[in-house]
Every structure is written in structure tokens, then in C-alpha cells.
CSV table of C-alpha atoms (C1' of nucleotides) in Angstrom, one decimal:
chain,number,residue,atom,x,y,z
A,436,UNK,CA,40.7,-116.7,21.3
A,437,UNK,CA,43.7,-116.1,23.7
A,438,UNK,CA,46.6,-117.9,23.3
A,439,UNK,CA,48.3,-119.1,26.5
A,440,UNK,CA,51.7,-117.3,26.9
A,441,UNK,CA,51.6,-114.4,24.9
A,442,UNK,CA,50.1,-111.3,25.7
A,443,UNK,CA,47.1,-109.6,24.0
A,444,UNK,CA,49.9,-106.9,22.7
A,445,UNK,CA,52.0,-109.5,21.2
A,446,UNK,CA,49.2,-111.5,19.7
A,447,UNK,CA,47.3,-108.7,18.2
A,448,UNK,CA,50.3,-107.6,16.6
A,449,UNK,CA,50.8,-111.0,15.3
A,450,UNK,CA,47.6,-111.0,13.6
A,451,UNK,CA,48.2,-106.9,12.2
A,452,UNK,CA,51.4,-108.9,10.8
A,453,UNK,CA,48.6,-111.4,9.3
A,454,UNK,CA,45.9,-109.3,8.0
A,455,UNK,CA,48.7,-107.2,5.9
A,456,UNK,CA,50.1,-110.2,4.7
A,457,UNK,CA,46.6,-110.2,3.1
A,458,UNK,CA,46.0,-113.6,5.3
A,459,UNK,CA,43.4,-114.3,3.3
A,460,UNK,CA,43.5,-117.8,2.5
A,461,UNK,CA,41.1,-117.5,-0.3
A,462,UNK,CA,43.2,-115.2,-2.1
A,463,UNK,CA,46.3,-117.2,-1.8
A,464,UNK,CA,46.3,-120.0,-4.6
A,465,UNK,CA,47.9,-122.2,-2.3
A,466,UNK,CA,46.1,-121.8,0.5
A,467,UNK,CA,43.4,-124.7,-0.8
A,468,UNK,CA,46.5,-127.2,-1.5
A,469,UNK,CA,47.1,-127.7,1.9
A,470,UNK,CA,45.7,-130.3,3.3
A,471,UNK,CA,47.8,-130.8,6.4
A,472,UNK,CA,46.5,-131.1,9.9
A,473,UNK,CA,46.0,-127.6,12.0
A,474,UNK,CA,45.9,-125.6,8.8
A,475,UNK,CA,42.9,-125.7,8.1
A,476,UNK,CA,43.0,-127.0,4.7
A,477,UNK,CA,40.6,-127.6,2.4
A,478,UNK,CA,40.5,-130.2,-0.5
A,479,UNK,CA,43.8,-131.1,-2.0
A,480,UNK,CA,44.1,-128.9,-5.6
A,481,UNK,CA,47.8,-129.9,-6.3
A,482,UNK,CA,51.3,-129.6,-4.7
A,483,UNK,CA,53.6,-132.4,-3.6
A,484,UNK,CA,54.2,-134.2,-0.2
A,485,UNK,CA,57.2,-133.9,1.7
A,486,UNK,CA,58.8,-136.6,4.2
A,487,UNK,CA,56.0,-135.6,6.8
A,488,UNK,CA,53.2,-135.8,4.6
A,489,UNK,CA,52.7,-132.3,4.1
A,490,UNK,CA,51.6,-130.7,0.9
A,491,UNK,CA,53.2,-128.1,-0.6
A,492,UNK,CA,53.7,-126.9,-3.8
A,493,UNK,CA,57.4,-126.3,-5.0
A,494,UNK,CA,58.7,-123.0,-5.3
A,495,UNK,CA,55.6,-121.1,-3.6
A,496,UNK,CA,55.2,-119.4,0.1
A,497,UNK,CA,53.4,-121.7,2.5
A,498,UNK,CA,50.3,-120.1,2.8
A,499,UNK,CA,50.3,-117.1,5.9
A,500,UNK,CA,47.4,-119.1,7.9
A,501,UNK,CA,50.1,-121.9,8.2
A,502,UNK,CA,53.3,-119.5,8.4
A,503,UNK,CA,51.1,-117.5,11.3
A,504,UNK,CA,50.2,-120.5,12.8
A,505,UNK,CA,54.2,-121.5,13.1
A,506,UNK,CA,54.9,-118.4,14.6
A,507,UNK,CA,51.8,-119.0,16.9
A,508,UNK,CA,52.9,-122.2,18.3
A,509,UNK,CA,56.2,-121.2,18.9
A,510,UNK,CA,55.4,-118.3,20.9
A,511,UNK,CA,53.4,-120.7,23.0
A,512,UNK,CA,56.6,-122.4,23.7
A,513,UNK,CA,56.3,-125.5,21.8
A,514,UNK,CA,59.4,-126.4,20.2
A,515,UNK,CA,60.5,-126.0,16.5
A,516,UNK,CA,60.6,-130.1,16.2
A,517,UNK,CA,57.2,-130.2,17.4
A,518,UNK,CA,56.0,-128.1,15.0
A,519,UNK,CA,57.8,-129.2,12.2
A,520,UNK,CA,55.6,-132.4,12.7
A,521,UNK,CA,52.2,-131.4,13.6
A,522,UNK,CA,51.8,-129.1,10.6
A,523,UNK,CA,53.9,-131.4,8.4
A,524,UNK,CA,56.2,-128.7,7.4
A,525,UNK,CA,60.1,-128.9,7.4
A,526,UNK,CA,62.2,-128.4,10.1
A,527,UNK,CA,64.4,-126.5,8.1
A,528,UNK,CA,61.1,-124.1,6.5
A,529,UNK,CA,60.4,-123.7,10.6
A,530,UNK,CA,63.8,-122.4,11.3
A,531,UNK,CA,63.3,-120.1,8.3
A,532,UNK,CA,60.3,-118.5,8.9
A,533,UNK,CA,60.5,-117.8,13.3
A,534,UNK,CA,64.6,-116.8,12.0
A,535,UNK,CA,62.6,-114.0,9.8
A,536,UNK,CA,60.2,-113.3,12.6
A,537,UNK,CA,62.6,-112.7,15.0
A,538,UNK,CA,64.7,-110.5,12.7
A,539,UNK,CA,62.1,-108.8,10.9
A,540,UNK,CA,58.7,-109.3,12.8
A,541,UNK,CA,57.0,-110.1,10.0
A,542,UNK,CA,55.4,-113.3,9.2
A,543,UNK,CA,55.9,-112.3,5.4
A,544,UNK,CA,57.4,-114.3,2.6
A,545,UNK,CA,59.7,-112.3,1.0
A,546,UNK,CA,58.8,-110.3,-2.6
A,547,UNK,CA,59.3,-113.0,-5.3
A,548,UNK,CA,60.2,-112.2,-8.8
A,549,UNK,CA,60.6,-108.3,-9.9
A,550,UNK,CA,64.1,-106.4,-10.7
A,551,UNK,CA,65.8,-103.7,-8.8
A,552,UNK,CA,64.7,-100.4,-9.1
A,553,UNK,CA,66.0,-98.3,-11.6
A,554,UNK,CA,68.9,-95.9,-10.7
A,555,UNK,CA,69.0,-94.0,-14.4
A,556,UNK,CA,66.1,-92.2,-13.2
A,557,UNK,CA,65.4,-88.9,-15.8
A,558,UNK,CA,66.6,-86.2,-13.1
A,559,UNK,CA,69.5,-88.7,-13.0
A,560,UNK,CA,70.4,-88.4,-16.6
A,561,UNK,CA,69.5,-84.7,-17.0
A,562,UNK,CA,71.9,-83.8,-14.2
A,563,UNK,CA,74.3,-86.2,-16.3
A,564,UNK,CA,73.8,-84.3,-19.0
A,565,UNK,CA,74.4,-81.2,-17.4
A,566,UNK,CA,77.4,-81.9,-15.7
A,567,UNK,CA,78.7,-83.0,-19.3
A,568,UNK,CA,77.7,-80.0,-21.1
A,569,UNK,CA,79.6,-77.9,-18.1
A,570,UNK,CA,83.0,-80.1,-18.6
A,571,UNK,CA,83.2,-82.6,-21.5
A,572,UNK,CA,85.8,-84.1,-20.5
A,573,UNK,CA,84.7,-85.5,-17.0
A,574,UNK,CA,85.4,-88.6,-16.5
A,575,UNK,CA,82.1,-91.1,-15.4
A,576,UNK,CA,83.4,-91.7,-12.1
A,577,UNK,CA,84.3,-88.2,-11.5
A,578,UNK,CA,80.4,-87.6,-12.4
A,579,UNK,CA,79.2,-90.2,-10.4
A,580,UNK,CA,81.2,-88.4,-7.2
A,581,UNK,CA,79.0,-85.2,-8.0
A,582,UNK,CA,75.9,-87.1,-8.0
A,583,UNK,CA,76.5,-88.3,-4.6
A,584,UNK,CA,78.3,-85.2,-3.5
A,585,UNK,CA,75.7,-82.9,-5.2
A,586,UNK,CA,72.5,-84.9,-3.3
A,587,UNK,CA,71.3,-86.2,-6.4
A,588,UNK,CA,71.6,-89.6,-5.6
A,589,UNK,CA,72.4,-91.5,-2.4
A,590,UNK,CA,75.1,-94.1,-1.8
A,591,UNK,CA,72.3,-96.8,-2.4
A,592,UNK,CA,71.3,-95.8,-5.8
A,593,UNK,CA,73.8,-93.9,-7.3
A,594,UNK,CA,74.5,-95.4,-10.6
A,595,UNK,CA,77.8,-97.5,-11.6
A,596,UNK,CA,80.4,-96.0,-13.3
A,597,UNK,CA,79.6,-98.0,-16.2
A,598,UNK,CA,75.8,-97.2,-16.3
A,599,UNK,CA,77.0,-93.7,-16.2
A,600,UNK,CA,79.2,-94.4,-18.9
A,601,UNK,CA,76.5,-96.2,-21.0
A,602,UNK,CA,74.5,-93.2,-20.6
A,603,UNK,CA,77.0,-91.0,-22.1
A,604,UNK,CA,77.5,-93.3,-24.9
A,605,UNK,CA,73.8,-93.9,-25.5
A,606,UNK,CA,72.0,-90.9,-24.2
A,607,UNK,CA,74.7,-88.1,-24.9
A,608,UNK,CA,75.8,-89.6,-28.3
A,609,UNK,CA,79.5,-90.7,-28.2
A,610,UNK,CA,80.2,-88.6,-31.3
A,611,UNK,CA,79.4,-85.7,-29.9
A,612,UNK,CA,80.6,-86.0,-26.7
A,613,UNK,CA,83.5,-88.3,-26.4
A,614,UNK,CA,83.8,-90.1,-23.6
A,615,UNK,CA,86.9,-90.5,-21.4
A,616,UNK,CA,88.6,-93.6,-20.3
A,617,UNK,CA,86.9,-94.9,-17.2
A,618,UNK,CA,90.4,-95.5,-14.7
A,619,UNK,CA,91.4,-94.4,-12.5
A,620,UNK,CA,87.6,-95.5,-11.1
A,621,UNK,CA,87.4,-95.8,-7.6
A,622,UNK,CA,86.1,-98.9,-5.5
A,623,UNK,CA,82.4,-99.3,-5.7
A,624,UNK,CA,79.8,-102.0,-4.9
A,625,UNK,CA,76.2,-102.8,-6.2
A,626,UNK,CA,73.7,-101.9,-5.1
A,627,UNK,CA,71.6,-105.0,-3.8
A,628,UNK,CA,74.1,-105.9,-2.0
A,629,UNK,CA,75.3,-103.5,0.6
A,630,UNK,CA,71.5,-102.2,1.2
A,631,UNK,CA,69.6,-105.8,0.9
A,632,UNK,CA,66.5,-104.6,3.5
A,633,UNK,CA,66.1,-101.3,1.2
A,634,UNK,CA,65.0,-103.5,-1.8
A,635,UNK,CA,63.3,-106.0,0.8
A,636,UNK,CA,61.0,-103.4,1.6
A,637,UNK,CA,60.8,-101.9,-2.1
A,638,UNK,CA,59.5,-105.3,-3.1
A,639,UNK,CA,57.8,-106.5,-0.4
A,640,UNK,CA,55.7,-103.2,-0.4
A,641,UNK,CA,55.1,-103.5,-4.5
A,642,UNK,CA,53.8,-106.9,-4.3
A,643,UNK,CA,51.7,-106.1,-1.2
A,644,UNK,CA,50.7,-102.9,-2.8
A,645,UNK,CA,47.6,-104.5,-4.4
A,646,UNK,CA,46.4,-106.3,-1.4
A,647,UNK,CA,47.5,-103.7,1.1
A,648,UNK,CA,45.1,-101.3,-0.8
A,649,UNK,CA,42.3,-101.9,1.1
A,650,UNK,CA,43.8,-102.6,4.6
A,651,UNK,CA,44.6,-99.9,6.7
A,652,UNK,CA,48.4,-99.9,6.6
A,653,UNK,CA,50.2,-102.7,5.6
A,654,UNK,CA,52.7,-103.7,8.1
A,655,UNK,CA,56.4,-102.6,7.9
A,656,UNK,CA,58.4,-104.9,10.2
A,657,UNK,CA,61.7,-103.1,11.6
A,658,UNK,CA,65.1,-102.9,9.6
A,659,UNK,CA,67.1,-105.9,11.0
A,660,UNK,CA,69.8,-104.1,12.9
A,661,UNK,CA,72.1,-106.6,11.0
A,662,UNK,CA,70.9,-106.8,7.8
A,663,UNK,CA,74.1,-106.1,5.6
A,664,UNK,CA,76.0,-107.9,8.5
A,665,UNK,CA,77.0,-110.7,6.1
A,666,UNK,CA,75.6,-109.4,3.0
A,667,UNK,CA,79.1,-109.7,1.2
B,1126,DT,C1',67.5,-135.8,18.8
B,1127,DG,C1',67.3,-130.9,17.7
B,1128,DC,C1',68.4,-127.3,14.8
B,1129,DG,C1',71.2,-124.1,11.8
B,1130,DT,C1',72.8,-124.0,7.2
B,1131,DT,C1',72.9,-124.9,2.4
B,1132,DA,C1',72.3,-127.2,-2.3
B,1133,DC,C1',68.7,-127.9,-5.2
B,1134,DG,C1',64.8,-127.5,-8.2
B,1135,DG,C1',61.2,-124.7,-8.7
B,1136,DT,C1',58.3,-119.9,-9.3
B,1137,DT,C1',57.9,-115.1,-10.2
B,1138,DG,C1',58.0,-110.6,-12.4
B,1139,DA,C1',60.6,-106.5,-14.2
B,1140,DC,C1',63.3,-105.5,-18.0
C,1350,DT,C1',55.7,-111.7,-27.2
C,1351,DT,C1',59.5,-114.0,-25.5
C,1352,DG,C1',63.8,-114.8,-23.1
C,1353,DT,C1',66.9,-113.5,-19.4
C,1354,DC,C1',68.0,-112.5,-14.9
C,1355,DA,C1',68.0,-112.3,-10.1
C,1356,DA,C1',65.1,-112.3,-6.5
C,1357,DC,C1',62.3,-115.6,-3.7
C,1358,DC,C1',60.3,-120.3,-2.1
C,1359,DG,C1',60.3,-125.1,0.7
C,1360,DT,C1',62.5,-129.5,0.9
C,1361,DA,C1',66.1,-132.6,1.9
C,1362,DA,C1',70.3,-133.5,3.6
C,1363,DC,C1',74.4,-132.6,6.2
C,1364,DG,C1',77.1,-131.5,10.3
DNA sequence: TGCGTTACGGTTGAC
DNA sequence: TTGTCAACCGTAACG
């Protein structure tokens, strides 16, 4: 099937955006609970029913068929409005999911659930240790400079000052090595929040890992150019 | 009327 | 094994 107004090029990679999502709609528990029109739902299983009569089930993805198919229709040209109400989804989920495609080019939800990566890493705490055992009395930011300045780490997961000093405290024994007042600390941030995409991808790929198993390649949709824009 | 944004109640999974 | 936390979700409502 060709759809009118998009290109073989841009449809194809539509559907490479799919089949990595896993598109399979037997696999997704939702994908039986919808019902609606032009998603070729099956029987209802359970879920709720929005203003439009649309099923969907609080808290969970729409299934891809029906996120690909919204993506689909709008490339046609038909208007966000319109397909708000022939597949019974909200206008507001519409905006949501063509705003992600655009930015991302992935039809994807987004990784649900999980924690950030861990940035104590063992190399992390044995270089910790070593700087310690070299000068006891450096001070945690002064340690968390080296790790950046040394390569160790990277300004996206270089630990806190604190972590750093909860290492020393925990890992290095307090007793033995006393540890030195944190101040004068210089200014840092967090981690999620000045590299979102980073951790986007992290997750997105460990969810996907399972699925994306057997595909070829799962599909890696380009860093937003803006993606820390507005992220503080 | 169309649409971007956001509060809300919910799910998920690592720790 | 259980609870917490912080990510995500889609809907509904607002401007």
C-alpha cells in the first residue's frame, strides 16, 4: 500500500520506526483494548473511554499500530482535529505524539519506569580511592574536578559532590580517612537534567532491548537539536 | 474551531 | 519482598 503524499523513502522509514517499536500488536497488552475505529482493534479486554469514545487504558502507550497510524494520517495532510476524532484519541495525545515525531522521528513512547544509570561505577570508586590514598585530605569536589579533568568521567555522569562524599564515608571508612568539609563546592547540576536525550535513549534502548533482539537494528531517532533547550 | 500546554491520576521498573 | 522514587503515559481542561 502507498500512501498518497509521502514518498516511498519517507513511508518506509515510517514503518522501520514501527517494526523497532516492536509494532506488534500482539505483543503489546493493549493493543486488544482498543476498539476504536481505523485501529484495527479487536474485542474490548479493558481500558476506559474518553470524551470521543475511544478506549484506552490509563497510564499505558496507545498501542504503535494507532500511534503509526497518527503519524500516517498526518503526513497525508489531514489535520490533527481530524484525527483526533476518527481514531477517538485526544487532541492533546495527537499534538503529543507528531510534536515527538517531528523532534525525534520516532513514533516511540518514551521508556517508562527504570532509574538513572548509576554513576558510582567500580572504576569510579577505585579511582576515588586512589586519588584519596595519594592526598587524604582532598576535598570531594576537588576529586570530582579530577575525575572530569582526568577522563574518568564525563560532565554527564560524573558523580555529585555528595555521592563522592558518601563514598568516602561508606566505601573508604570515615575513620580511617577523614573526610573534609565539602565548601567551598562549586556549582553543579544533576544529571537528568542538563543531558535528558542521553537517558532517553539509555532507556528507550533497555526497554527495547528485549524486543529489538530479534530485529535488525532498532531504530535510533536523531538527538533533538533542542533537547536541553528548556530542560531547566 | 484548532491546537499547544499543563494538571492530574495512573503505570512502570530500578534501586 | 516491599516501598520509594522518578520517569513515563493519555485525558481533560484551559487559554
Amino acid at each position: 500500500m502507498m500512501l498518497g503524499g509521502m514518498d516511498g523513502k519517507e513511508y518506509g522509514a515510517l514503518h522501520a520506526a514501527a517494526a523497532a517499536a516492536g509494532y506488534a500488536m500482539e505483543a503489546d497488552p493493549n493493543a486488544s483494548a482498543m476498539g476504536n475505529p481505523g485501529m484495527g482493534g479487536g474485542a474490548q479486554q479493558y481500558g476506559e473511554v474518553n470524551q470521543l469514545g475511544g478506549v484506552f487504558v490509563n497510564g499505558r502507550p496507545l498501542p504503535n499500530a494507532v500511534r503509526l497510524r497518527i503519524v500516517e494520517l498526518a503526513q497525508l495532510g489531514i489535520r490533527p482535529c481530524d484525527i483526533s476524532r476518527q481514531l477517538r484519541v485526544s487532541h492533546g495525545c495527537v499534538s503529543k505524539i507528531l510534536a515527538r515525531y517531528h523532534e525525534t522521528g520516532s513514533i516511540l513512547p518514551g521508556a517508562i519506569g527504570g532509574s538513572k544509570p548509576r554513576v558510582t561505577t567500580p572504576k569510579v570508586v577505585s579511582y576515588i580511592k586512589q586519588l584519596k590514598a595519594k592526598d587524604p585530605g582532598i576535598f570531594a569536589w576537588e576529586i570530582r574536578d579530577r575525575l572530569l579533568a582526568d577522563g574518568v568521567c564525563d560532565k554527564y555522569n560524573v558523580p555529585s559532590v555528595s555521592s563522592i562524599s558518601r563514598i568516602l564515608r561508606n566505601k573508604l571508612g570515615g575513620a580511617l580517612y577523614p573526610v573534609p568539609p565539602l565548601y567551598p563546592v562549586p556549582p553543579q547540576r544533576c544529571w537528568p537534567l542538563h543531558q535528558p536525550y542521553d537517558y532517553y535513549v539509555y532507556l528507550q534502548g533497555r526497554q527495547h532491548a528485549a524486543s529489538a533482539q530479534h530485529l535488525p537494528h532498532a531504530h535510533v531517532p536523531p538527538p533533538p537539536h533542542h533537547a536541553h533547550a528548556h530542560a531547566l
